[in-house]
XYZ file of N, CA, C and O in Angstrom:
656
model
N -0.579 -57.654 24.269
C -1.699 -57.762 25.147
C -2.042 -56.706 25.909
O -1.257 -56.210 26.633
N -3.369 -56.201 25.812
C -3.783 -55.140 26.777
C -4.299 -55.701 28.061
O -4.782 -56.737 28.246
N -3.763 -54.859 29.128
C -4.179 -55.153 30.437
C -4.241 -53.966 31.362
O -3.731 -52.882 30.913
N -4.766 -54.066 32.544
C -4.715 -53.126 33.594
C -3.576 -53.463 34.494
O -3.542 -54.588 35.032
N -2.873 -52.301 34.778
C -1.851 -52.682 35.979
C -2.295 -52.001 37.267
O -2.747 -50.962 37.217
N -2.222 -52.944 38.229
C -2.545 -52.493 39.717
C -1.482 -52.301 40.603
O -0.698 -53.334 40.562
N -1.200 -51.193 41.041
C 0.072 -51.232 42.049
C -0.529 -50.816 43.469
O -1.511 -49.993 43.552
N -0.064 -51.320 44.362
C -0.491 -51.032 45.817
C 0.817 -50.679 46.555
O 1.868 -51.246 46.423
N 0.565 -49.618 47.356
C 1.684 -49.204 48.370
C 2.044 -50.194 49.489
O 3.347 -49.980 49.953
N 1.343 -51.058 49.714
C 1.500 -51.955 50.829
C 0.773 -53.153 50.634
O -0.379 -53.221 50.064
N 1.104 -54.364 51.074
C 0.292 -55.580 51.073
C -1.047 -55.531 51.836
O -2.043 -56.080 51.342
N -1.005 -54.609 52.670
C -2.156 -54.270 53.524
C -3.315 -53.757 52.754
O -4.503 -53.922 53.209
N -3.036 -53.208 51.538
C -3.933 -52.574 50.635
C -4.658 -53.718 49.981
O -5.749 -53.470 49.447
N -4.194 -54.966 49.768
C -4.945 -55.912 49.136
C -6.266 -56.419 49.414
O -7.212 -56.543 48.514
N -6.728 -56.101 50.653
C -8.018 -56.382 51.164
C -9.022 -55.509 50.416
O -10.288 -55.907 50.227
N -8.674 -54.224 50.138
C -9.509 -53.463 49.369
C -9.461 -53.679 48.040
O -10.400 -53.724 47.309
N -8.234 -53.616 47.456
C -7.890 -53.814 46.034
C -8.399 -54.951 45.482
O -8.996 -55.111 44.310
N -8.688 -56.128 46.174
C -9.176 -57.420 45.618
C -10.492 -57.077 45.201
O -10.986 -58.035 44.333
N -11.314 -56.276 45.691
C -12.631 -55.936 45.090
C -12.683 -55.603 43.712
O -13.554 -55.840 42.935
N -11.543 -55.106 43.116
C -11.375 -54.579 41.659
C -11.225 -55.887 40.988
O -11.792 -55.961 39.741
N -10.596 -56.753 41.402
C -10.142 -58.087 40.724
C -11.421 -58.893 40.258
O -11.612 -59.177 39.127
N -12.435 -58.801 41.090
C -13.638 -59.517 40.669
C -14.452 -58.860 39.600
O -14.922 -59.555 38.718
N -14.282 -57.463 39.448
C -14.910 -56.841 38.443
C -14.172 -57.183 37.155
O -14.701 -57.365 36.123
N -12.804 -57.081 37.216
C -11.963 -57.516 35.891
C -12.232 -58.973 35.601
O -12.255 -59.216 34.291
N -12.443 -59.836 36.486
C -12.760 -61.276 36.126
C -14.050 -61.236 35.541
O -14.258 -62.156 34.400
N -15.048 -60.691 35.980
C -16.476 -60.651 35.352
C -16.458 -60.204 34.060
O -17.140 -60.660 33.291
N -15.632 -59.216 33.650
C -15.574 -58.700 32.322
C -14.415 -59.225 31.298
O -14.355 -58.956 30.457
N -13.725 -60.260 31.908
C -12.683 -60.865 31.303
C -11.383 -59.792 30.930
O -10.855 -60.160 29.841
N -11.313 -58.935 31.730
C -10.189 -57.972 31.552
C -8.993 -58.618 32.367
O -8.999 -58.958 33.592
N -7.873 -58.564 31.544
C -6.548 -59.047 32.233
C -5.991 -58.007 33.106
O -6.047 -56.810 32.862
N -5.191 -58.358 34.180
C -4.595 -57.489 34.998
C -3.376 -58.068 35.625
O -3.003 -59.213 35.627
N -2.353 -57.052 35.941
C -1.281 -57.418 36.828
C -1.419 -56.700 38.057
O -2.166 -55.522 38.078
N -0.855 -57.208 39.138
C -0.955 -56.682 40.583
C 0.326 -56.744 41.264
O 0.967 -57.835 41.144
N 0.803 -55.657 41.856
C 2.095 -55.788 42.653
C 2.055 -54.735 43.789
O 1.245 -53.889 43.741
N 3.018 -54.872 44.816
C 3.176 -54.026 45.763
C 4.427 -53.259 45.405
O 5.462 -53.883 45.048
N 4.470 -52.052 45.424
C 5.407 -50.985 45.075
C 5.196 -49.806 45.845
O 4.085 -49.548 46.083
N 6.190 -49.050 46.077
C 5.996 -47.758 46.914
C 6.589 -46.647 46.324
O 7.838 -46.814 45.669
N 5.900 -45.464 46.237
C 6.353 -44.237 45.723
C 7.832 -43.721 46.737
O 8.785 -43.188 46.168
N 7.621 -44.177 47.874
C 8.770 -43.732 48.744
C 9.862 -44.869 49.097
O 10.971 -44.603 49.198
N 9.339 -46.096 49.424
C 10.373 -47.125 49.797
C 10.848 -47.800 48.625
O 11.829 -48.333 48.789
N 10.182 -47.759 47.422
C 10.904 -48.536 46.293
C 10.734 -47.743 44.989
O 10.123 -47.997 44.047
N 11.107 -46.450 44.961
C 10.955 -45.499 43.767
C 11.370 -45.928 42.504
O 10.904 -45.972 41.554
N 12.438 -46.488 42.597
C 13.189 -47.151 41.405
C 12.314 -48.272 40.832
O 12.068 -48.383 39.633
N 11.914 -49.386 41.825
C 11.180 -50.281 41.226
C 9.795 -49.934 40.590
O 9.357 -50.273 39.736
N 9.228 -48.801 41.190
C 8.072 -48.277 40.801
C 8.151 -47.794 39.257
O 7.474 -48.219 38.440
N 9.279 -46.981 39.204
C 9.492 -46.338 37.795
C 9.822 -47.449 36.758
O 9.369 -47.404 35.656
N 10.645 -48.405 37.085
C 10.928 -49.487 36.191
C 9.798 -50.398 35.777
O 9.568 -50.756 34.745
N 9.038 -50.448 36.829
C 7.835 -51.403 36.580
C 6.688 -50.719 35.624
O 6.292 -51.388 34.583
N 6.639 -49.498 35.739
C 5.808 -48.612 34.903
C 6.066 -48.950 33.433
O 5.420 -49.138 32.315
N 7.457 -48.727 33.118
C 8.049 -48.703 31.877
C 7.803 -50.065 31.160
O 7.377 -50.433 30.163
N 8.220 -51.220 32.058
C 7.956 -52.550 31.786
C 6.555 -53.003 31.355
O 6.120 -53.520 30.363
N 5.740 -52.521 32.130
C 4.237 -52.743 32.012
C 3.797 -51.974 30.614
O 2.982 -52.695 29.984
N 4.130 -50.886 30.466
C 3.760 -50.145 29.098
C 4.247 -51.014 28.014
O 3.550 -51.189 27.132
N 5.601 -51.365 28.038
C 6.100 -52.142 26.979
C 5.300 -53.481 26.792
O 5.165 -53.981 25.564
N 4.704 -53.988 27.965
C 3.985 -55.510 27.786
C 2.540 -55.056 27.201
O 1.770 -56.057 26.968
N 2.133 -53.888 27.402
C 0.587 -53.552 26.800
C -0.280 -52.940 27.901
O -1.464 -52.879 27.689
N 0.256 -52.454 29.135
C -0.735 -51.888 30.089
C -1.353 -50.633 29.450
O -0.601 -49.710 28.806
N -2.569 -50.602 29.451
C -3.428 -49.283 28.935
C -3.773 -48.386 30.073
O -3.986 -47.282 29.640
N -3.894 -49.018 31.354
C -4.412 -48.226 32.381
C -3.607 -48.567 33.556
O -3.334 -49.837 33.904
N -3.294 -47.653 34.500
C -2.869 -47.920 35.912
C -3.675 -47.556 37.005
O -4.337 -46.513 36.992
N -3.836 -48.411 37.740
C -4.680 -48.198 39.163
C -3.698 -48.244 40.378
O -2.837 -49.210 40.322
N -3.528 -47.034 41.045
C -2.681 -46.951 42.213
C -3.396 -46.893 43.309
O -4.254 -46.010 43.637
N -3.126 -47.808 44.456
C -3.886 -47.633 45.663
C -2.825 -47.570 46.647
O -1.840 -48.164 46.923
N -3.171 -46.459 47.616
C -2.122 -46.164 48.647
C -2.812 -45.527 49.726
O -3.775 -44.778 49.537
N -2.281 -45.540 50.867
C -2.801 -44.762 52.036
C -1.841 -43.825 52.654
O -0.717 -43.622 52.177
N -2.277 -43.030 53.837
C -1.391 -42.272 54.378
C -1.021 -41.161 53.478
O -1.682 -40.451 52.830
N 0.502 -40.930 53.170
C 0.774 -39.919 52.388
C 0.430 -40.117 50.835
O 0.287 -39.333 50.066
N 0.171 -41.357 50.431
C -0.401 -41.768 49.234
C -0.081 -41.178 47.982
O -0.737 -40.780 47.143
N 1.429 -41.059 47.996
C 1.974 -40.496 46.630
C 2.010 -41.311 45.468
O 2.611 -40.950 44.399
N 1.662 -42.641 45.635
C 1.930 -43.807 44.574
C 1.152 -43.355 43.232
O 1.855 -43.304 42.207
N -0.029 -42.996 43.373
C -0.685 -42.505 41.985
C -0.045 -41.295 41.315
O 0.186 -41.355 40.154
N 0.424 -40.421 42.069
C 1.031 -39.222 41.494
C 2.433 -39.811 40.938
O 2.811 -39.229 39.945
N 3.120 -40.526 41.556
C 4.402 -41.124 41.074
C 4.148 -41.835 39.778
O 4.880 -41.742 38.922
N 3.207 -42.600 39.778
C 2.906 -43.291 38.675
C 2.539 -42.348 37.384
O 3.035 -42.543 36.282
N 1.688 -41.500 37.771
C 1.317 -40.487 36.837
C 2.543 -39.700 36.125
O 2.479 -39.242 35.105
N 3.507 -39.397 36.920
C 4.526 -38.763 36.551
C 5.471 -39.472 35.496
O 6.234 -38.933 34.901
N 5.225 -40.829 35.392
C 6.132 -41.674 34.752
C 5.316 -42.389 33.476
O 5.809 -43.005 32.731
N 4.201 -41.893 33.176
C 3.316 -42.421 32.200
C 2.454 -41.350 31.534
O 2.062 -40.565 32.309
N 1.830 -41.511 30.281
C 0.809 -40.731 29.865
C -0.358 -41.539 29.604
O -1.455 -41.056 29.274
N -0.461 -42.806 30.202
C -1.739 -43.501 30.248
C -2.513 -43.104 31.345
O -2.017 -42.541 32.279
N -3.720 -43.257 31.332
C -4.774 -43.051 32.479
C -4.230 -43.614 33.735
O -3.850 -44.736 33.813
N -4.302 -42.943 34.839
C -3.989 -43.407 36.093
C -5.125 -43.082 37.038
O -5.695 -41.997 37.111
N -5.739 -44.125 37.628
C -6.835 -44.059 38.489
C -6.229 -44.241 39.890
O -5.563 -45.396 40.260
N -6.531 -43.486 40.730
C -6.113 -43.520 42.293
C -7.210 -43.929 43.172
O -8.422 -43.452 43.033
N -6.754 -44.841 44.104
C -7.712 -45.406 45.088
C -6.965 -44.914 46.403
O -6.091 -45.506 46.960
N -7.682 -44.024 47.053
C -7.092 -43.624 48.640
C -7.527 -44.890 49.450
O -8.603 -45.129 49.501
N -6.723 -45.259 50.348
C -7.039 -46.468 51.136
C -7.445 -45.584 52.623
O -7.107 -44.655 52.968
N -8.409 -46.503 52.992
C -8.997 -46.116 54.301
C -7.863 -46.247 55.416
O -6.884 -47.111 55.328
N -7.946 -45.451 56.563
C -6.936 -45.465 57.429
C -7.449 -44.821 58.692
O -8.462 -43.842 58.695
N -6.882 -44.960 59.785
C -7.165 -44.053 60.957
C -6.544 -42.536 60.937
O -6.927 -41.912 61.740
N -5.380 -42.563 60.210
C -4.768 -41.201 60.213
C -5.723 -40.153 59.531
O -6.168 -40.286 58.465
N -5.960 -39.079 60.247
C -6.756 -37.931 59.659
C -8.007 -38.371 59.034
O -8.481 -37.740 58.044
N -8.572 -39.379 59.578
C -9.830 -39.905 59.099
C -9.653 -40.282 57.613
O -10.790 -40.122 56.808
N -8.585 -40.644 57.092
C -8.393 -41.069 55.720
C -8.301 -39.921 54.793
O -8.074 -40.026 53.393
N -8.508 -38.721 55.355
C -8.520 -37.470 54.418
C -7.039 -37.226 53.932
O -6.861 -36.719 52.937
N -6.107 -37.621 54.561
C -4.595 -37.620 54.132
C -4.525 -38.373 52.976
O -3.813 -37.784 51.848
N -4.790 -39.540 52.806
C -4.698 -40.405 51.400
C -5.599 -39.766 50.375
O -5.236 -39.668 49.237
N -6.809 -39.339 50.690
C -7.670 -38.654 49.759
C -6.986 -37.302 49.037
O -6.989 -37.375 47.899
N -6.587 -36.448 50.004
C -5.959 -35.215 49.389
C -4.702 -35.556 48.687
O -4.297 -34.890 47.746
N -3.886 -36.552 49.117
C -2.710 -36.841 48.620
C -2.854 -37.457 47.244
O -2.044 -37.171 46.129
N -3.961 -37.944 46.823
C -4.205 -38.606 45.586
C -4.994 -37.583 44.601
O -4.650 -37.573 43.333
N -5.923 -36.895 45.201
C -6.595 -35.923 44.408
C -5.957 -34.653 44.109
O -6.157 -34.135 43.087
N -5.093 -34.198 44.913
C -4.520 -32.846 44.701
C -3.165 -32.912 43.787
O -2.109 -32.998 44.241
N -3.384 -33.087 42.573
C -2.408 -33.189 41.548
C -1.952 -31.917 40.934
O -2.842 -31.214 40.721
N -0.690 -31.742 40.524
C -0.378 -30.389 39.763
C -0.885 -30.535 38.414
O -1.177 -31.586 37.691
N -1.339 -29.369 37.870
C -1.907 -29.343 36.536
C -0.870 -30.017 35.550
O 0.297 -29.883 35.513
N -1.404 -30.817 34.682
C -0.872 -31.535 33.470
C -0.417 -32.817 33.922
O 0.212 -33.652 33.005
N -0.624 -33.306 35.199
C -0.293 -34.657 35.634
C -1.410 -35.160 36.298
O -1.522 -35.298 37.563
N -2.622 -35.465 35.539
C -3.750 -35.900 36.214
C -3.788 -37.321 36.736
O -3.174 -38.129 36.252
N -4.604 -37.497 37.843
C -4.953 -38.710 38.454
C -6.541 -38.839 38.550
O -7.017 -37.770 39.293
N -7.172 -39.598 38.093
C -8.594 -39.788 38.204
C -8.627 -40.306 39.652
O -8.335 -41.538 39.758
N -9.328 -39.665 40.764
C -9.348 -40.108 41.939
C -10.745 -40.675 42.323
O -11.591 -40.035 42.233
N -10.785 -41.769 42.723
C -12.002 -42.586 43.136
C -12.237 -42.520 44.610
O -11.539 -41.823 45.328
N -13.238 -43.007 45.094
C -13.848 -42.927 46.533
C -12.607 -43.679 47.476
O -11.919 -44.443 46.973
N -12.681 -43.460 48.679
C -11.816 -44.162 49.682
C -12.289 -45.553 49.747
O -13.490 -45.591 50.076
N -11.389 -46.468 49.769
C -11.738 -47.811 50.070
C -12.273 -48.601 49.140
O -12.128 -48.484 47.866
N -13.244 -49.748 49.501
C -13.710 -50.711 48.714
C -14.666 -50.164 47.494
O -14.399 -50.633 46.408
N -15.460 -49.184 47.753
C -16.240 -48.503 46.669
C -15.288 -47.887 45.652
O -15.548 -47.987 44.422
N -14.012 -47.315 46.047
C -13.276 -46.768 45.182
C -12.534 -47.819 44.300
O -12.282 -47.670 43.014
N -12.320 -48.971 44.882
C -11.528 -50.115 44.218
C -12.514 -50.603 43.081
O -12.198 -50.784 41.955
N -13.893 -50.897 43.475
C -14.807 -51.278 42.556
C -14.975 -50.272 41.440
O -14.994 -50.612 40.372
N -15.121 -49.096 41.745
C -15.443 -48.187 40.678
C -14.109 -47.821 39.838
O -14.165 -47.467 38.762
N -12.863 -47.922 40.442
C -11.701 -47.905 39.585
C -11.727 -49.052 38.608
O -11.527 -48.833 37.389
N -12.043 -50.164 38.816
C -12.136 -51.123 37.930
C -13.150 -51.027 36.907
O -13.014 -51.190 35.742
N -14.360 -50.541 37.340
C -15.498 -50.158 36.317
C -15.063 -49.036 35.388
O -15.075 -49.187 34.185
N -14.347 -48.009 35.947
C -13.922 -46.889 35.162
C -12.891 -47.551 34.095
O -12.783 -47.134 32.858
N -11.855 -48.445 34.523
C -10.932 -48.938 33.623
C -11.602 -49.711 32.613
O -11.280 -49.637 31.361
N -12.705 -50.558 32.965
C -13.436 -51.239 32.009
C -13.960 -50.290 30.905
O -14.102 -50.535 29.721
N -14.645 -49.273 31.331
C -15.334 -48.131 30.464
C -14.336 -47.620 29.566
O -14.547 -47.424 28.280
N -13.108 -47.386 30.029
C -12.128 -46.766 29.204
C -11.657 -47.727 28.231
O -11.517 -47.385 27.005
N -11.417 -49.008 28.562
C -11.026 -50.168 27.568
C -12.183 -50.310 26.586
O -11.981 -50.579 25.410
N -13.576 -50.225 26.978
C -14.711 -50.305 26.032
C -14.753 -49.267 25.010
O -15.411 -49.589 24.005
N -13.965 -48.279 25.025
C -14.011 -47.268 24.079
C -13.677 -47.918 22.676
O -14.250 -47.465 21.597
N -12.664 -48.614 22.639
C -12.272 -49.275 21.636
C -12.558 -50.844 21.455
O -12.038 -51.520 20.651
N -13.697 -51.369 22.351
C -13.820 -52.547 22.302
C -15.305 -52.875 22.603
O -15.997 -52.731 23.563
N -16.020 -52.971 21.356
C -17.563 -53.087 21.414
C -18.073 -54.193 22.246
O -19.039 -54.031 22.815
N -17.405 -55.474 22.185
C -17.813 -56.460 23.090
C -17.851 -56.198 24.486
O -18.708 -56.387 25.159
N -16.778 -55.470 24.906
C -16.754 -55.061 26.364
C -17.771 -54.013 26.658
O -18.254 -54.143 27.609
N -18.143 -53.102 25.647
C -19.094 -52.037 25.898
C -20.557 -52.853 26.099
O -21.181 -52.349 26.985
N -20.708 -53.796 25.220
C -21.914 -54.625 25.208
C -22.089 -55.374 26.782
O -23.181 -55.188 27.330
N -20.937 -55.762 27.178
C -20.915 -56.357 28.599
C -21.254 -55.467 29.543
O -22.107 -55.678 30.533
N -20.761 -54.252 29.426
C -21.037 -53.097 30.462
C -22.590 -52.772 30.347
O -23.186 -52.555 31.502
N -23.045 -52.663 29.237
C -24.675 -52.594 29.066
C -25.447 -53.612 29.776
O -26.483 -53.244 30.575
N -25.024 -54.715 29.554
C -25.782 -55.978 30.290
C -25.643 -55.866 31.704
O -26.540 -56.187 32.454
N -24.551 -55.482 32.196
C -24.170 -55.336 33.656
C -25.145 -54.339 34.330
O -25.682 -54.528 35.226
N -25.196 -53.251 33.591
C -26.151 -51.933 33.965
C -27.582 -52.461 34.148
O -28.253 -52.236 34.997
N -28.038 -53.342 33.174
C -29.246 -53.702 33.048
C -29.500 -54.752 34.184
O -30.506 -54.663 34.999
N -28.517 -55.511 34.515
C -28.727 -56.570 35.831
C -28.715 -55.632 36.888
O -29.494 -56.089 37.871
N -27.963 -54.640 37.223
C -27.935 -53.762 38.367
C -29.331 -53.213 38.605
O -30.076 -53.084 39.516
N -29.919 -52.564 37.434
C -31.317 -52.103 37.499
C -32.244 -53.282 37.847
O -33.144 -52.826 38.789
N -32.183 -54.372 37.339
C -33.191 -55.518 37.600
C -33.074 -55.737 39.187
O -34.175 -56.054 39.812
N -31.763 -55.932 39.780
C -31.687 -56.410 41.052
C -32.269 -55.231 42.008
O -32.801 -55.634 43.002
N -32.037 -53.896 41.778
C -32.526 -52.740 42.300
C -34.206 -52.877 42.370
O -34.770 -52.868 43.450
N -34.677 -53.150 41.295
C -36.124 -53.227 41.298
C -36.665 -54.416 42.011
O -37.668 -54.441 42.790
N -35.966 -55.575 41.927
C -36.445 -56.718 42.580
C -36.165 -56.454 44.119
O -37.116 -56.840 44.965
N -35.150 -55.946 44.682
C -35.126 -55.533 46.035
C -36.144 -54.565 46.521
O -36.668 -54.814 47.552
N -36.483 -53.647 45.721
C -37.519 -52.743 46.135
C -38.774 -53.513 46.167
O -39.475 -53.084 47.150
N -39.014 -54.475 45.317
C -40.407 -54.998 45.307
C -40.494 -55.737 46.666
O -41.790 -56.033 47.059
N -39.572 -56.059 47.305
C -39.810 -56.910 48.582
C -40.151 -56.112 49.686
O -40.466 -56.628 50.741
N -39.969 -54.686 49.475
C -40.199 -53.839 50.703
C -41.145 -52.706 50.401
O -41.431 -51.872 51.170
N -41.536 -52.467 49.078
C -42.308 -51.445 48.637
C -43.715 -51.278 49.310
O -44.382 -52.347 49.461
N -44.112 -50.009 49.582
C -45.401 -49.755 50.146
C -45.817 -48.492 49.371
O -45.161 -47.524 49.443
N -47.170 -48.620 48.836
C -47.833 -47.488 48.093
C -48.948 -47.254 48.601
O -49.672 -48.136 49.186
N -49.444 -45.971 48.510
C -50.867 -45.667 49.075
C -51.702 -45.629 47.738
O -51.476 -45.399 46.652
């Protein structure tokens, strides 16, 4: 069974990460979610990655704040795509989590999304796009979603438009 695996460095990350779950549910994409840490539970993280791959994980999403090494730790143990979500925080205006997620060594990539909720939503959409490469039905659902987004934007504009 193919699915997306979502790892969070702390339970407090759930308020942001849950934004991704709605996207997966909208598109019918299965997911697993757990709390694990690159620093506090490295063995658990490594073992879970192997177990998830054996069960069919196609993409990993890793959300972490502060030192934010979770996405890199995941990427070190898999060749599947890893999408990183830097968590918002007060430390260094969240730049610490952004830099820790985006600055990966050559050959161990992490696709880094925006900080916070927009990053969680876009990580889910990117995961759906990756899965849609081999799933035409999912690709069609993405096209329909884009049309709905465009229609909503046009409707929203029509309520405030002023032209000369």
